[in-house]
N, CA, C and O atoms as a DFTB+ gen file, in Angstrom:
820 C
 N C O
     1  1     126.830      79.093     124.059
     2  2     126.381      77.703     124.184
     3  2     127.463      76.882     124.893
     4  3     128.634      76.925     124.517
     5  1     127.058      76.142     125.914
     6  2     128.027      75.368     126.687
     7  2     128.410      74.087     125.960
     8  3     127.660      73.578     125.128
     9  1     129.575      73.584     126.285
    10  2     130.083      72.347     125.686
    11  2     129.630      71.153     126.526
    12  3     129.689      71.180     127.755
    13  1     129.175      70.103     125.830
    14  2     128.769      68.871     126.505
    15  2     129.622      67.732     125.966
    16  3     129.719      67.534     124.755
    17  1     130.241      66.986     126.877
    18  2     131.054      65.825     126.515
    19  2     130.348      64.583     127.037
    20  3     129.980      64.516     128.210
    21  1     130.163      63.612     126.171
    22  2     129.473      62.369     126.550
    23  2     130.454      61.199     126.545
    24  3     131.191      60.993     125.580
    25  1     130.450      60.437     127.639
    26  2     131.269      59.237     127.743
    27  2     130.387      58.156     128.343
    28  3     130.110      58.172     129.542
    29  1     129.943      57.216     127.516
    30  2     129.037      56.187     127.983
    31  2     127.740      56.807     128.471
    32  3     127.064      57.512     127.722
    33  1     127.389      56.545     129.733
    34  2     126.156      57.072     130.301
    35  2     126.374      58.342     131.113
    36  3     125.462      58.813     131.791
    37  1     127.575      58.891     131.045
    38  2     127.876      60.131     131.755
    39  2     128.022      61.284     130.764
    40  3     128.683      61.155     129.734
    41  1     127.393      62.409     131.096
    42  2     127.509      63.613     130.271
    43  2     128.074      64.734     131.132
    44  3     127.563      65.011     132.217
    45  1     129.124      65.373     130.648
    46  2     129.752      66.490     131.345
    47  2     129.323      67.783     130.671
    48  3     129.542      67.969     129.474
    49  1     128.717      68.671     131.437
    50  2     128.265      69.965     130.927
    51  2     129.239      71.032     131.422
    52  3     129.299      71.313     132.619
    53  1     129.994      71.619     130.510
    54  2     131.001      72.612     130.883
    55  2     130.412      74.017     130.935
    56  3     129.453      74.338     130.232
    57  1     131.005      74.830     131.773
    58  2     130.552      76.215     131.917
    59  2     130.802      76.996     130.629
    60  3     131.632      76.616     129.804
    61  1     130.074      78.081     130.481
    62  2     130.238      78.946     129.307
    63  2     131.696      79.404     129.198
    64  3     132.342      79.722     130.196
    65  1     132.184      79.428     127.981
    66  2     133.540      79.895     127.724
    67  2     134.591      78.812     127.744
    68  3     135.748      79.067     127.410
    69  1     134.211      77.600     128.130
    70  2     135.163      76.494     128.182
    71  2     135.149      75.701     126.877
    72  3     134.092      75.414     126.315
    73  1     136.347      75.355     126.411
    74  2     136.496      74.438     125.280
    75  2     136.869      73.065     125.851
    76  3     137.746      72.959     126.709
    77  1     136.203      72.031     125.371
    78  2     136.516      70.682     125.845
    79  2     136.329      69.692     124.714
    80  3     135.398      69.812     123.918
    81  1     137.231      68.699     124.646
    82  2     137.137      67.670     123.607
    83  2     137.437      66.312     124.204
    84  3     138.164      66.192     125.191
    85  1     136.866      65.291     123.588
    86  2     137.258      63.931     123.930
    87  2     138.549      63.657     123.170
    88  3     138.559      63.580     121.941
    89  1     139.632      63.511     123.919
    90  2     140.951      63.413     123.304
    91  2     141.066      62.225     122.361
    92  3     141.640      62.348     121.279
    93  1     140.524      61.071     122.761
    94  2     140.701      59.876     121.934
    95  2     139.829      59.887     120.675
    96  3     139.930      58.979     119.850
    97  1     138.973      60.904     120.519
    98  2     138.179      61.024     119.301
    99  2     138.739      62.063     118.337
   100  3     138.214      62.250     117.239
   101  1     139.806      62.737     118.752
   102  2     140.401      63.746     117.882
   103  2     141.207      63.084     116.772
   104  3     141.892      62.086     116.997
   105  1     141.119      63.645     115.582
   106  2     141.816      63.059     114.425
   107  2     143.317      62.987     114.664
   108  3     143.969      62.034     114.237
   109  1     143.876      63.997     115.351
   110  2     145.318      63.988     115.601
   111  2     145.721      62.806     116.466
   112  3     146.753      62.180     116.228
   113  1     144.912      62.502     117.464
   114  2     145.215      61.353     118.322
   115  2     144.892      60.045     117.612
   116  3     145.667      59.090     117.675
   117  1     143.755      60.003     116.941
   118  2     143.270      58.758     116.352
   119  2     144.113      58.294     115.175
   120  3     144.476      57.121     115.094
   121  1     144.428      59.213     114.256
   122  2     145.196      58.782     113.088
   123  2     146.346      59.718     112.727
   124  3     147.013      59.521     111.711
   125  1     146.578      60.734     113.554
   126  2     147.706      61.612     113.282
   127  2     149.026      60.924     113.582
   128  3     149.384      60.739     114.745
   129  1     149.747      60.547     112.542
   130  2     151.041      59.881     112.708
   131  2     150.945      58.624     113.583
   132  3     151.902      58.249     114.260
   133  1     149.780      57.989     113.555
   134  2     149.546      56.738     114.297
   135  2     149.719      56.909     115.811
   136  3     150.052      55.949     116.506
   137  1     149.496      58.123     116.326
   138  2     149.653      58.346     117.758
   139  2     148.749      57.429     118.575
   140  3     149.167      56.862     119.584
   141  1     147.507      57.295     118.125
   142  2     146.539      56.530     118.887
   143  2     146.894      55.072     119.071
   144  3     146.435      54.438     120.021
   145  1     147.697      54.532     118.184
   146  2     148.060      53.126     118.306
   147  2     149.318      52.926     119.143
   148  3     149.710      51.789     119.403
   149  1     149.953      54.011     119.565
   150  2     151.229      53.898     120.260
   151  2     151.227      54.480     121.676
   152  3     151.994      54.040     122.532
   153  1     150.381      55.450     121.913
   154  2     150.324      56.044     123.242
   155  2     148.874      56.132     123.694
   156  3     147.954      56.195     122.878
   157  1     148.689      56.135     125.005
   158  2     147.355      56.274     125.562
   159  2     147.084      57.736     125.874
   160  3     148.003      58.554     125.910
   161  1     145.811      58.060     126.100
   162  2     145.478      59.447     126.353
   163  2     144.358      59.615     127.361
   164  3     143.576      58.692     127.588
   165  1     144.280      60.794     127.969
   166  2     143.193      61.139     128.877
   167  2     141.883      61.157     128.103
   168  3     141.876      61.308     126.881
   169  1     140.778      61.001     128.820
   170  2     139.480      61.002     128.155
   171  2     139.094      62.384     127.655
   172  3     138.633      62.527     126.523
   173  1     139.278      63.404     128.487
   174  2     138.828      64.755     128.148
   175  2     139.936      65.759     128.466
   176  3     140.563      65.693     129.523
   177  1     140.166      66.686     127.540
   178  2     141.027      67.835     127.826
   179  2     140.171      69.081     127.665
   180  3     139.398      69.197     126.714
   181  1     140.316      70.014     128.605
   182  2     139.457      71.204     128.613
   183  2     140.287      72.446     128.889
   184  3     141.254      72.415     129.650
   185  1     139.887      73.540     128.254
   186  2     140.600      74.815     128.353
   187  2     139.606      75.906     128.703
   188  3     138.592      76.073     128.025
   189  1     139.901      76.660     129.779
   190  2     139.014      77.719     130.228
   191  2     139.335      79.066     129.620
   192  3     140.390      79.238     129.009
   193  1     138.433      80.027     129.781
   194  2     138.613      81.353     129.177
   195  2     139.808      82.124     129.706
   196  3     140.312      83.022     129.031
   197  1     140.270      81.788     130.903
   198  2     141.433      82.471     131.491
   199  2     142.692      81.617     131.433
   200  3     143.666      81.889     132.134
   201  1     142.670      80.575     130.587
   202  2     143.843      79.740     130.417
   203  2     143.963      78.582     131.383
   204  3     144.987      77.898     131.403
   205  1     142.924      78.347     132.192
   206  2     142.965      77.194     133.097
   207  2     142.779      75.910     132.287
   208  3     142.068      75.895     131.282
   209  1     143.419      74.849     132.731
   210  2     143.285      73.552     132.073
   211  2     142.769      72.517     133.062
   212  3     143.223      72.452     134.204
   213  1     141.823      71.717     132.614
   214  2     141.379      70.531     133.350
   215  2     141.473      69.349     132.403
   216  3     140.961      69.395     131.284
   217  1     142.130      68.291     132.855
   218  2     142.166      67.041     132.094
   219  2     141.476      65.996     132.951
   220  3     141.745      65.882     134.147
   221  1     140.587      65.238     132.335
   222  2     139.688      64.377     133.092
   223  2     139.749      62.942     132.586
   224  3     139.752      62.691     131.381
   225  1     139.799      62.011     133.526
   226  2     139.692      60.588     133.230
   227  2     138.380      60.095     133.840
   228  3     138.136      60.273     135.033
   229  1     137.541      59.476     133.011
   230  2     136.240      59.005     133.472
   231  2     136.211      57.492     133.575
   232  3     136.584      56.784     132.639
   233  1     135.763      57.005     134.722
   234  2     135.573      55.571     134.936
   235  2     134.181      55.379     135.531
   236  3     133.961      55.669     136.707
   237  1     133.253      54.896     134.732
   238  2     131.904      54.665     135.227
   239  2     131.822      53.244     135.771
   240  3     131.779      52.276     135.012
   241  1     131.801      53.134     137.084
   242  2     131.804      51.823     137.737
   243  2     130.409      51.370     138.137
   244  3     130.264      50.310     138.745
   245  1     129.378      52.143     137.812
   246  2     128.035      51.807     138.261
   247  2     127.619      50.435     137.740
   248  3     127.596      50.185     136.535
   249  1     127.294      49.557     138.682
   250  2     126.926      48.191     138.327
   251  2     128.117      47.259     138.247
   252  3     127.951      46.044     138.149
   253  1     129.332      47.825     138.289
   254  2     130.563      47.025     138.182
   255  2     131.532      47.382     139.310
   256  3     132.748      47.275     139.152
   257  1     130.985      47.804     140.439
   258  2     131.828      48.257     141.542
   259  2     132.782      47.164     142.018
   260  3     133.966      47.422     142.229
   261  1     132.275      45.957     142.185
   262  2     133.110      44.854     142.683
   263  2     134.230      44.529     141.706
   264  3     135.375      44.333     142.113
   265  1     133.901      44.471     140.409
   266  2     134.905      44.141     139.392
   267  2     136.007      45.188     139.321
   268  3     137.141      44.875     138.958
   269  1     135.676      46.440     139.667
   270  2     136.661      47.515     139.565
   271  2     137.476      47.734     140.832
   272  3     138.424      48.519     140.823
   273  1     137.127      47.057     141.922
   274  2     137.865      47.259     143.167
   275  2     139.370      47.023     143.040
   276  3     140.150      47.807     143.581
   277  1     139.814      45.946     142.327
   278  2     141.269      45.743     142.202
   279  2     141.989      46.915     141.536
   280  3     143.152      47.177     141.846
   281  1     141.318      47.620     140.630
   282  2     141.940      48.755     139.948
   283  2     142.128      49.937     140.884
   284  3     142.918      50.837     140.595
   285  1     141.415      49.946     141.999
   286  2     141.477      51.059     142.937
   287  2     142.448      50.798     144.067
   288  3     142.542      51.593     145.003
   289  1     143.174      49.692     143.991
   290  2     144.146      49.303     145.019
   291  2     145.544      49.274     144.416
   292  3     145.770      48.643     143.383
   293  1     146.471      49.954     145.060
   294  2     147.827      50.046     144.513
   295  2     148.601      48.738     144.619
   296  3     149.425      48.437     143.755
   297  1     148.347      47.958     145.665
   298  2     149.097      46.708     145.866
   299  2     148.725      45.690     144.793
   300  3     147.560      45.582     144.410
   301  1     149.723      44.938     144.306
   302  2     149.454      43.885     143.332
   303  2     148.578      42.802     143.948
   304  3     148.710      42.502     145.135
   305  1     147.679      42.210     143.152
   306  2     146.884      41.085     143.663
   307  2     147.796      39.960     144.143
   308  3     148.911      39.796     143.648
   309  1     147.310      39.189     145.111
   310  2     148.107      38.111     145.682
   311  2     148.515      37.098     144.619
   312  3     149.574      36.482     144.732
   313  1     147.695      36.919     143.594
   314  2     148.034      35.969     142.531
   315  2     149.299      36.402     141.788
   316  3     150.129      35.566     141.432
   317  1     149.443      37.699     141.557
   318  2     150.636      38.200     140.874
   319  2     151.867      37.989     141.754
   320  3     152.920      37.569     141.273
   321  1     151.725      38.279     143.024
   322  2     152.841      38.084     143.945
   323  2     153.249      36.611     144.020
   324  3     154.437      36.291     144.078
   325  1     152.257      35.721     144.018
   326  2     152.532      34.282     144.084
   327  2     153.301      33.809     142.858
   328  3     154.272      33.061     142.973
   329  1     152.856      34.254     141.677
   330  2     153.520      33.841     140.438
   331  2     154.949      34.378     140.399
   332  3     155.866      33.654     140.010
   333  1     155.152      35.625     140.791
   334  2     156.500      36.193     140.771
   335  2     157.427      35.504     141.777
   336  3     158.625      35.366     141.529
   337  1     156.875      35.077     142.898
   338  2     157.672      34.311     143.857
   339  2     158.096      32.984     143.252
   340  3     159.242      32.561     143.406
   341  1     157.169      32.326     142.561
   342  2     157.488      31.049     141.909
   343  2     158.561      31.248     140.843
   344  3     159.480      30.435     140.734
   345  1     158.456      32.323     140.051
   346  2     159.461      32.605     139.024
   347  2     160.836      32.831     139.642
   348  3     161.847      32.358     139.123
   349  1     160.859      33.552     140.747
   350  2     162.130      33.804     141.417
   351  2     162.719      32.519     141.986
   352  3     163.918      32.271     141.858
   353  1     161.884      31.712     142.608
   354  2     162.348      30.451     143.182
   355  2     162.904      29.510     142.125
   356  3     163.773      28.689     142.419
   357  1     162.413      29.621     140.904
   358  2     162.864      28.771     139.800
   359  2     163.854      29.488     138.883
   360  3     164.130      29.036     137.772
   361  1     164.385      30.620     139.371
   362  2     165.418      31.392     138.667
   363  2     164.975      31.811     137.267
   364  3     165.769      31.828     136.327
   365  1     163.710      32.143     137.151
   366  2     163.172      32.600     135.869
   367  2     162.826      34.096     135.899
   368  3     162.364      34.651     134.902
   369  1     163.050      34.737     137.043
   370  2     162.617      36.125     137.196
   371  2     163.440      37.111     136.368
   372  3     163.018      38.253     136.187
   373  1     164.614      36.695     135.859
   374  2     165.393      37.568     134.986
   375  2     164.863      37.562     133.548
   376  3     165.227      38.414     132.738
   377  1     164.005      36.596     133.248
   378  2     163.465      36.461     131.900
   379  2     161.980      36.797     131.811
   380  3     161.511      37.299     130.790
   381  1     161.245      36.520     132.886
   382  2     159.787      36.640     132.866
   383  2     159.307      37.283     134.160
   384  3     159.870      37.049     135.230
   385  1     158.257      38.097     134.048
   386  2     157.611      38.613     135.251
   387  2     156.109      38.656     135.019
   388  3     155.651      38.826     133.889
   389  1     155.356      38.504     136.083
   390  2     153.894      38.572     136.001
   391  2     153.443      39.975     136.383
   392  3     153.979      40.583     137.309
   393  1     152.450      40.477     135.654
   394  2     151.889      41.795     135.953
   395  2     150.373      41.691     136.002
   396  3     149.777      40.824     135.364
   397  1     149.776      42.558     136.744
   398  2     148.326      42.585     136.806
   399  2     147.764      42.948     135.447
   400  3     148.353      43.757     134.730
   401  1     146.638      42.364     135.084
   402  2     146.055      42.593     133.763
   403  2     145.590      44.030     133.605
   404  3     145.779      44.640     132.552
   405  1     144.978      44.571     134.661
   406  2     144.543      45.961     134.634
   407  2     145.342      46.742     135.664
   408  3     145.399      46.373     136.837
   409  1     145.957      47.825     135.209
   410  2     146.804      48.633     136.075
   411  2     146.022      49.247     137.229
   412  3     144.813      49.453     137.135
   413  1     146.723      49.532     138.309
   414  2     146.177      50.393     139.346
   415  2     145.792      51.709     138.687
   416  3     146.531      52.222     137.847
   417  1     144.634      52.261     139.062
   418  2     144.104      53.439     138.379
   419  2     145.082      54.612     138.414
   420  3     145.116      55.408     137.476
   421  1     145.876      54.735     139.475
   422  2     146.861      55.810     139.551
   423  2     147.961      55.649     138.519
   424  3     148.401      56.631     137.920
   425  1     148.414      54.410     138.303
   426  2     149.438      54.157     137.296
   427  2     148.876      54.330     135.884
   428  3     149.560      54.818     134.985
   429  1     147.620      53.924     135.709
   430  2     146.971      54.098     134.406
   431  2     146.823      55.574     134.068
   432  3     147.058      55.984     132.931
   433  1     146.432      56.371     135.062
   434  2     146.256      57.800     134.815
   435  2     147.594      58.463     134.491
   436  3     147.663      59.327     133.617
   437  1     148.656      58.063     135.193
   438  2     149.984      58.594     134.885
   439  2     150.372      58.259     133.447
   440  3     150.879      59.116     132.723
   441  1     150.139      57.029     133.039
   442  2     150.464      56.605     131.679
   443  2     149.687      57.429     130.651
   444  3     150.236      57.831     129.625
   445  1     148.417      57.673     130.931
   446  2     147.588      58.439     129.997
   447  2     147.969      59.918     129.989
   448  3     147.920      60.573     128.947
   449  1     148.348      60.437     131.153
   450  2     148.779      61.830     131.226
   451  2     150.044      62.041     130.406
   452  3     150.136      62.994     129.633
   453  1     151.008      61.159     130.573
   454  2     152.260      61.253     129.806
   455  2     151.973      61.165     128.301
   456  3     152.538      61.918     127.508
   457  1     151.095      60.241     127.925
   458  2     150.763      60.099     126.512
   459  2     150.088      61.328     125.936
   460  3     150.352      61.709     124.795
   461  1     149.211      61.956     126.724
   462  2     148.525      63.156     126.248
   463  2     149.490      64.323     126.107
   464  3     149.431      65.077     125.136
   465  1     150.384      64.465     127.088
   466  2     151.398      65.520     126.995
   467  2     152.237      65.339     125.729
   468  3     152.496      66.302     125.007
   469  1     152.658      64.102     125.466
   470  2     153.466      63.838     124.279
   471  2     152.682      64.127     123.004
   472  3     153.213      64.712     122.059
   473  1     151.410      63.712     122.981
   474  2     150.595      63.942     121.800
   475  2     150.364      65.415     121.528
   476  3     150.386      65.845     120.375
   477  1     150.143      66.193     122.577
   478  2     149.920      67.625     122.396
   479  2     151.216      68.357     122.048
   480  3     151.194      69.322     121.284
   481  1     152.338      67.908     122.601
   482  2     153.624      68.513     122.235
   483  2     153.891      68.305     120.744
   484  3     154.360      69.210     120.054
   485  1     153.583      67.099     120.259
   486  2     153.751      66.823     118.835
   487  2     152.804      67.681     118.005
   488  3     153.184      68.170     116.941
   489  1     151.562      67.870     118.487
   490  2     150.596      68.699     117.763
   491  2     151.074      70.141     117.667
   492  3     150.934      70.773     116.620
   493  1     151.639      70.667     118.755
   494  2     152.141      72.041     118.743
   495  2     153.253      72.212     117.714
   496  3     153.345      73.248     117.055
   497  1     154.095      71.193     117.581
   498  2     155.198      71.265     116.624
   499  2     154.708      71.166     115.176
   500  3     155.310      71.744     114.271
   501  1     153.623      70.436     114.965
   502  2     153.167      70.152     113.606
   503  2     151.980      71.007     113.159
   504  3     151.452      70.806     112.066
   505  1     151.557      71.959     113.997
   506  2     150.331      72.704     113.718
   507  2     150.368      73.463     112.392
   508  3     149.331      73.646     111.754
   509  1     151.542      73.899     111.981
   510  2     151.624      74.643     110.705
   511  2     151.471      73.731     109.503
   512  3     151.035      74.173     108.440
   513  1     151.820      72.471     109.657
   514  2     151.808      71.549     108.528
   515  2     150.587      70.632     108.478
   516  3     150.279      70.078     107.423
   517  1     149.888      70.464     109.604
   518  2     148.841      69.440     109.662
   519  2     147.591      70.020     110.305
   520  3     147.628      70.462     111.453
   521  1     146.478      70.018     109.564
   522  2     145.238      70.595     110.076
   523  2     144.724      69.822     111.279
   524  3     144.063      70.400     112.142
   525  1     145.013      68.523     111.354
   526  2     144.589      67.735     112.509
   527  2     145.291      68.216     113.775
   528  3     144.697      68.233     114.853
   529  1     146.546      68.601     113.640
   530  2     147.293      69.133     114.781
   531  2     146.763      70.504     115.185
   532  3     146.709      70.825     116.372
   533  1     146.375      71.307     114.209
   534  2     145.841      72.641     114.490
   535  2     144.591      72.570     115.366
   536  3     144.365      73.444     116.203
   537  1     143.778      71.524     115.172
   538  2     142.515      71.401     115.893
   539  2     142.696      71.229     117.393
   540  3     141.786      71.541     118.161
   541  1     143.844      70.743     117.821
   542  2     144.059      70.493     119.258
   543  2     145.229      71.284     119.837
   544  3     145.500      71.193     121.035
   545  1     145.923      72.056     119.009
   546  2     147.137      72.738     119.456
   547  2     146.871      73.711     120.606
   548  3     147.764      73.961     121.416
   549  1     145.650      74.264     120.690
   550  2     145.349      75.226     121.751
   551  2     145.479      74.604     123.131
   552  3     145.733      75.312     124.106
   553  1     145.308      73.288     123.230
   554  2     145.377      72.621     124.529
   555  2     146.813      72.315     124.952
   556  3     147.037      71.830     126.061
   557  1     147.773      72.588     124.098
   558  2     149.156      72.195     124.355
   559  2     149.854      73.075     125.385
   560  3     150.961      72.757     125.820
   561  1     149.222      74.176     125.781
   562  2     149.877      75.085     126.727
   563  2     149.888      74.553     128.153
   564  3     150.653      75.045     128.982
   565  1     149.052      73.554     128.459
   566  2     148.918      73.086     129.842
   567  2     150.246      72.716     130.504
   568  3     150.471      73.111     131.647
   569  1     151.137      71.974     129.835
   570  2     152.380      71.572     130.502
   571  2     153.402      72.695     130.675
   572  3     154.445      72.481     131.293
   573  1     153.123      73.894     130.140
   574  2     154.116      74.964     130.206
   575  2     154.014      75.728     131.519
   576  3     152.992      75.679     132.204
   577  1     155.079      76.430     131.857
   578  2     155.175      77.178     133.103
   579  2     154.079      78.245     133.186
   580  3     153.848      78.991     132.234
   581  1     153.421      78.303     134.324
   582  2     152.463      79.377     134.559
   583  2     151.019      79.013     134.327
   584  3     150.135      79.749     134.768
   585  1     150.734      77.909     133.652
   586  2     149.352      77.516     133.403
   587  2     148.779      76.788     134.623
   588  3     149.428      75.917     135.202
   589  1     147.569      77.157     134.996
   590  2     146.867      76.433     136.046
   591  2     146.323      75.144     135.440
   592  3     145.579      75.173     134.460
   593  1     146.698      74.025     136.028
   594  2     146.451      72.732     135.393
   595  2     145.985      71.747     136.448
   596  3     146.703      71.474     137.410
   597  1     144.782      71.212     136.270
   598  2     144.207      70.280     137.235
   599  2     143.852      68.965     136.558
   600  3     143.449      68.937     135.395
   601  1     144.008      67.890     137.298
   602  2     143.689      66.548     136.823
   603  2     142.559      65.999     137.680
   604  3     142.630      66.043     138.908
   605  1     141.518      65.484     137.038
   606  2     140.395      64.911     137.781
   607  2     140.172      63.465     137.359
   608  3     140.144      63.146     136.170
   609  1     140.017      62.610     138.342
   610  2     139.579      61.237     138.125
   611  2     138.122      61.177     138.553
   612  3     137.806      61.309     139.735
   613  1     137.233      60.975     137.579
   614  2     135.803      60.935     137.867
   615  2     135.365      59.486     137.928
   616  3     135.386      58.778     136.921
   617  1     134.968      59.045     139.117
   618  2     134.545      57.667     139.328
   619  2     133.022      57.621     139.460
   620  3     132.474      57.922     140.520
   621  1     132.349      57.244     138.380
   622  2     130.903      57.122     138.430
   623  2     130.507      55.852     139.161
   624  3     131.208      54.843     139.089
   625  1     129.376      55.900     139.869
   626  2     128.925      54.714     140.578
   627  2     128.616      55.009     142.026
   628  3     128.766      56.140     142.489
   629  1     128.186      53.990     142.736
   630  2     127.786      54.147     144.124
   631  2     128.835      53.547     145.061
   632  3     129.294      52.423     144.862
   633  1     129.196      54.304     146.066
   634  2     130.129      53.809     147.073
   635  2     129.892      54.553     148.376
   636  3     130.033      55.775     148.438
   637  1     129.528      53.808     149.423
   638  2     129.317      54.425     150.725
   639  2     130.616      54.974     151.295
   640  3     130.611      55.878     152.131
   641  1     131.726      54.414     150.830
   642  2     133.035      54.828     151.341
   643  2     133.756      55.747     150.354
   644  3     134.985      55.817     150.350
   645  1     132.981      56.455     149.511
   646  2     133.636      57.224     148.441
   647  2     134.625      58.248     148.979
   648  3     135.750      58.333     148.486
   649  1     134.233      59.018     149.969
   650  2     135.110      60.090     150.443
   651  2     136.423      59.525     150.982
   652  3     137.489      60.088     150.735
   653  1     136.350      58.417     151.715
   654  2     137.573      57.802     152.226
   655  2     138.422      57.269     151.081
   656  3     139.634      57.479     151.047
   657  1     137.773      56.570     150.135
   658  2     138.491      56.024     148.989
   659  2     139.088      57.149     148.136
   660  3     140.223      57.051     147.669
   661  1     138.311      58.214     147.940
   662  2     138.780      59.344     147.136
   663  2     140.004      59.989     147.764
   664  3     140.941      60.364     147.059
   665  1     140.003      60.120     149.091
   666  2     141.157      60.700     149.777
   667  2     142.401      59.857     149.591
   668  3     143.492      60.380     149.368
   669  1     142.227      58.526     149.687
   670  2     143.362      57.619     149.497
   671  2     143.889      57.696     148.067
   672  3     145.100      57.749     147.848
   673  1     142.977      57.702     147.094
   674  2     143.402      57.771     145.694
   675  2     144.056      59.110     145.375
   676  3     145.030      59.162     144.625
   677  1     143.530      60.183     145.934
   678  2     144.134      61.502     145.693
   679  2     145.577      61.533     146.167
   680  3     146.446      62.091     145.496
   681  1     145.831      60.930     147.329
   682  2     147.206      60.878     147.838
   683  2     148.119      60.154     146.861
   684  3     149.237      60.600     146.603
   685  1     147.646      59.036     146.315
   686  2     148.436      58.276     145.338
   687  2     148.666      59.085     144.069
   688  3     149.763      59.077     143.509
   689  1     147.620      59.789     143.616
   690  2     147.771      60.603     142.407
   691  2     148.752      61.749     142.650
   692  3     149.595      62.038     141.800
   693  1     148.643      62.396     143.799
   694  2     149.574      63.488     144.123
   695  2     151.021      62.996     144.071
   696  3     151.904      63.700     143.581
   697  1     151.256      61.789     144.576
   698  2     152.609      61.231     144.577
   699  2     153.089      60.947     143.162
   700  3     154.213      61.294     142.800
   701  1     152.237      60.316     142.365
   702  2     152.650      59.897     141.025
   703  2     152.769      61.054     140.052
   704  3     153.596      61.005     139.141
   705  1     151.959      62.099     140.221
   706  2     151.933      63.205     139.253
   707  2     152.651      64.450     139.762
   708  3     152.544      65.518     139.160
   709  1     153.378      64.320     140.863
   710  2     154.040      65.469     141.487
   711  2     154.927      66.227     140.502
   712  3     154.960      67.458     140.520
   713  1     155.639      65.510     139.652
   714  2     156.598      66.157     138.750
   715  2     155.921      67.098     137.745
   716  3     156.578      67.975     137.185
   717  1     154.620      66.923     137.513
   718  2     153.925      67.750     136.528
   719  2     153.418      69.068     137.116
   720  3     153.003      69.956     136.371
   721  1     153.447      69.199     138.430
   722  2     152.968      70.432     139.049
   723  2     151.482      70.641     138.883
   724  3     151.032      71.770     138.687
   725  1     150.704      69.559     138.958
   726  2     149.255      69.647     138.776
   727  2     148.534      69.506     140.116
   728  3     149.095      69.010     141.093
   729  1     147.285      69.951     140.136
   730  2     146.406      69.692     141.268
   731  2     145.544      68.492     140.909
   732  3     144.954      68.452     139.828
   733  1     145.464      67.510     141.806
   734  2     144.736      66.265     141.531
   735  2     143.473      66.178     142.375
   736  3     143.459      66.560     143.545
   737  1     142.416      65.668     141.761
   738  2     141.151      65.512     142.465
   739  2     140.500      64.196     142.055
   740  3     140.665      63.728     140.928
   741  1     139.757      63.610     142.993
   742  2     138.950      62.421     142.718
   743  2     137.507      62.806     143.014
   744  3     137.182      63.166     144.146
   745  1     136.642      62.737     142.015
   746  2     135.274      63.234     142.134
   747  2     134.285      62.177     141.629
   748  3     134.679      61.160     141.059
   749  1     133.003      62.440     141.850
   750  2     131.966      61.600     141.252
   751  2     130.783      62.478     140.872
   752  3     130.948      63.684     140.692
   753  1     129.592      61.897     140.747
   754  2     128.440      62.695     140.322
   755  2     128.011      63.722     141.357
   756  3     127.408      64.735     141.004
   757  1     128.308      63.481     142.619
   758  2     127.843      64.382     143.672
   759  2     128.964      65.093     144.419
   760  3     128.721      66.116     145.060
   761  1     130.175      64.577     144.352
   762  2     131.328      65.207     145.009
   763  2     132.168      65.901     143.945
   764  3     132.699      65.256     143.041
   765  1     132.286      67.230     144.060
   766  2     132.994      68.017     143.053
   767  2     134.299      68.563     143.604
   768  3     134.495      68.649     144.816
   769  1     135.182      68.929     142.692
   770  2     136.446      69.574     143.056
   771  2     136.224      71.081     143.189
   772  3     135.257      71.608     142.640
   773  1     137.105      71.782     143.911
   774  2     136.990      73.245     143.994
   775  2     137.054      73.879     142.605
   776  3     137.934      73.551     141.809
   777  1     136.129      74.776     142.319
   778  2     136.083      75.506     141.049
   779  2     136.005      74.566     139.843
   780  3     136.510      74.883     138.766
   781  1     135.382      73.432     140.033
   782  2     135.189      72.477     138.925
   783  2     134.309      73.119     137.866
   784  3     133.220      73.593     138.190
   785  1     134.747      73.151     136.598
   786  2     133.993      73.880     135.568
   787  2     132.936      73.038     134.851
   788  3     132.473      73.445     133.785
   789  1     132.545      71.909     135.377
   790  2     131.529      71.088     134.745
   791  2     130.588      70.500     135.793
   792  3     130.922      70.402     136.974
   793  1     129.409      70.113     135.325
   794  2     128.484      69.320     136.120
   795  2     128.311      67.974     135.413
   796  3     128.550      67.855     134.212
   797  1     127.893      66.965     136.180
   798  2     127.761      65.618     135.638
   799  2     126.296      65.201     135.618
   800  3     125.562      65.404     136.586
   801  1     125.890      64.623     134.509
   802  2     124.531      64.109     134.364
   803  2     124.614      62.657     133.898
   804  3     125.389      62.328     133.000
   805  1     123.807      61.791     134.519
   806  2     123.716      60.414     134.048
   807  2     122.557      60.335     133.073
   808  3     121.425      60.694     133.397
   809  1     122.858      59.859     131.876
   810  2     121.873      59.834     130.801
   811  2     121.622      58.414     130.329
   812  3     122.424      57.518     130.593
   813  1     120.525      58.207     129.638
   814  2     120.210      56.899     129.090
   815  2     121.161      56.590     127.946
   816  3     121.601      57.496     127.238
   817  1     121.479      55.311     127.762
   818  2     122.422      54.931     126.712
   819  2     121.748      55.005     125.343
   820  3     122.383      54.720     124.327
């Protein structure tokens, strides 16, 4: 029986033999040593029968494409730049700085990747003492040497310029996640990554 992961109106159907969980719904992340209140995490972590790992971040932008455009741009909004210039001109920049309310998606994914790695490392250490850690410890091998490990940003929604935007975002992800030795992909409901172990279905809420 294949694994199905549901996030909002998107359902991911994984190939036979794959284990996949919604990371933020796991007891270890949610209430294990208060991890969930201190670090962020990827939406889905998945483990294949041959030890391959896919970690997935889902952003369903359908109907909210315009509102999400700033998150897909690495440059700070002009309003942030204006405020920081004013702070500097008034010699307040050593005390205060303005930041965008929602991070660039590449920076957000890096933050969530780091948090997931930390959470799984803690689970591996505590697996003998805590049943919540045991439930996710199998996924902790991804950051170790020799594991095939891929990161996917799944952007649900309609965009005529998806392939161009996806290429630009992939370049940013490759730069930010280079130290982890991962393969990065930007996909949607119709554009898949090489050897992607899931299909995407849009379902009613």
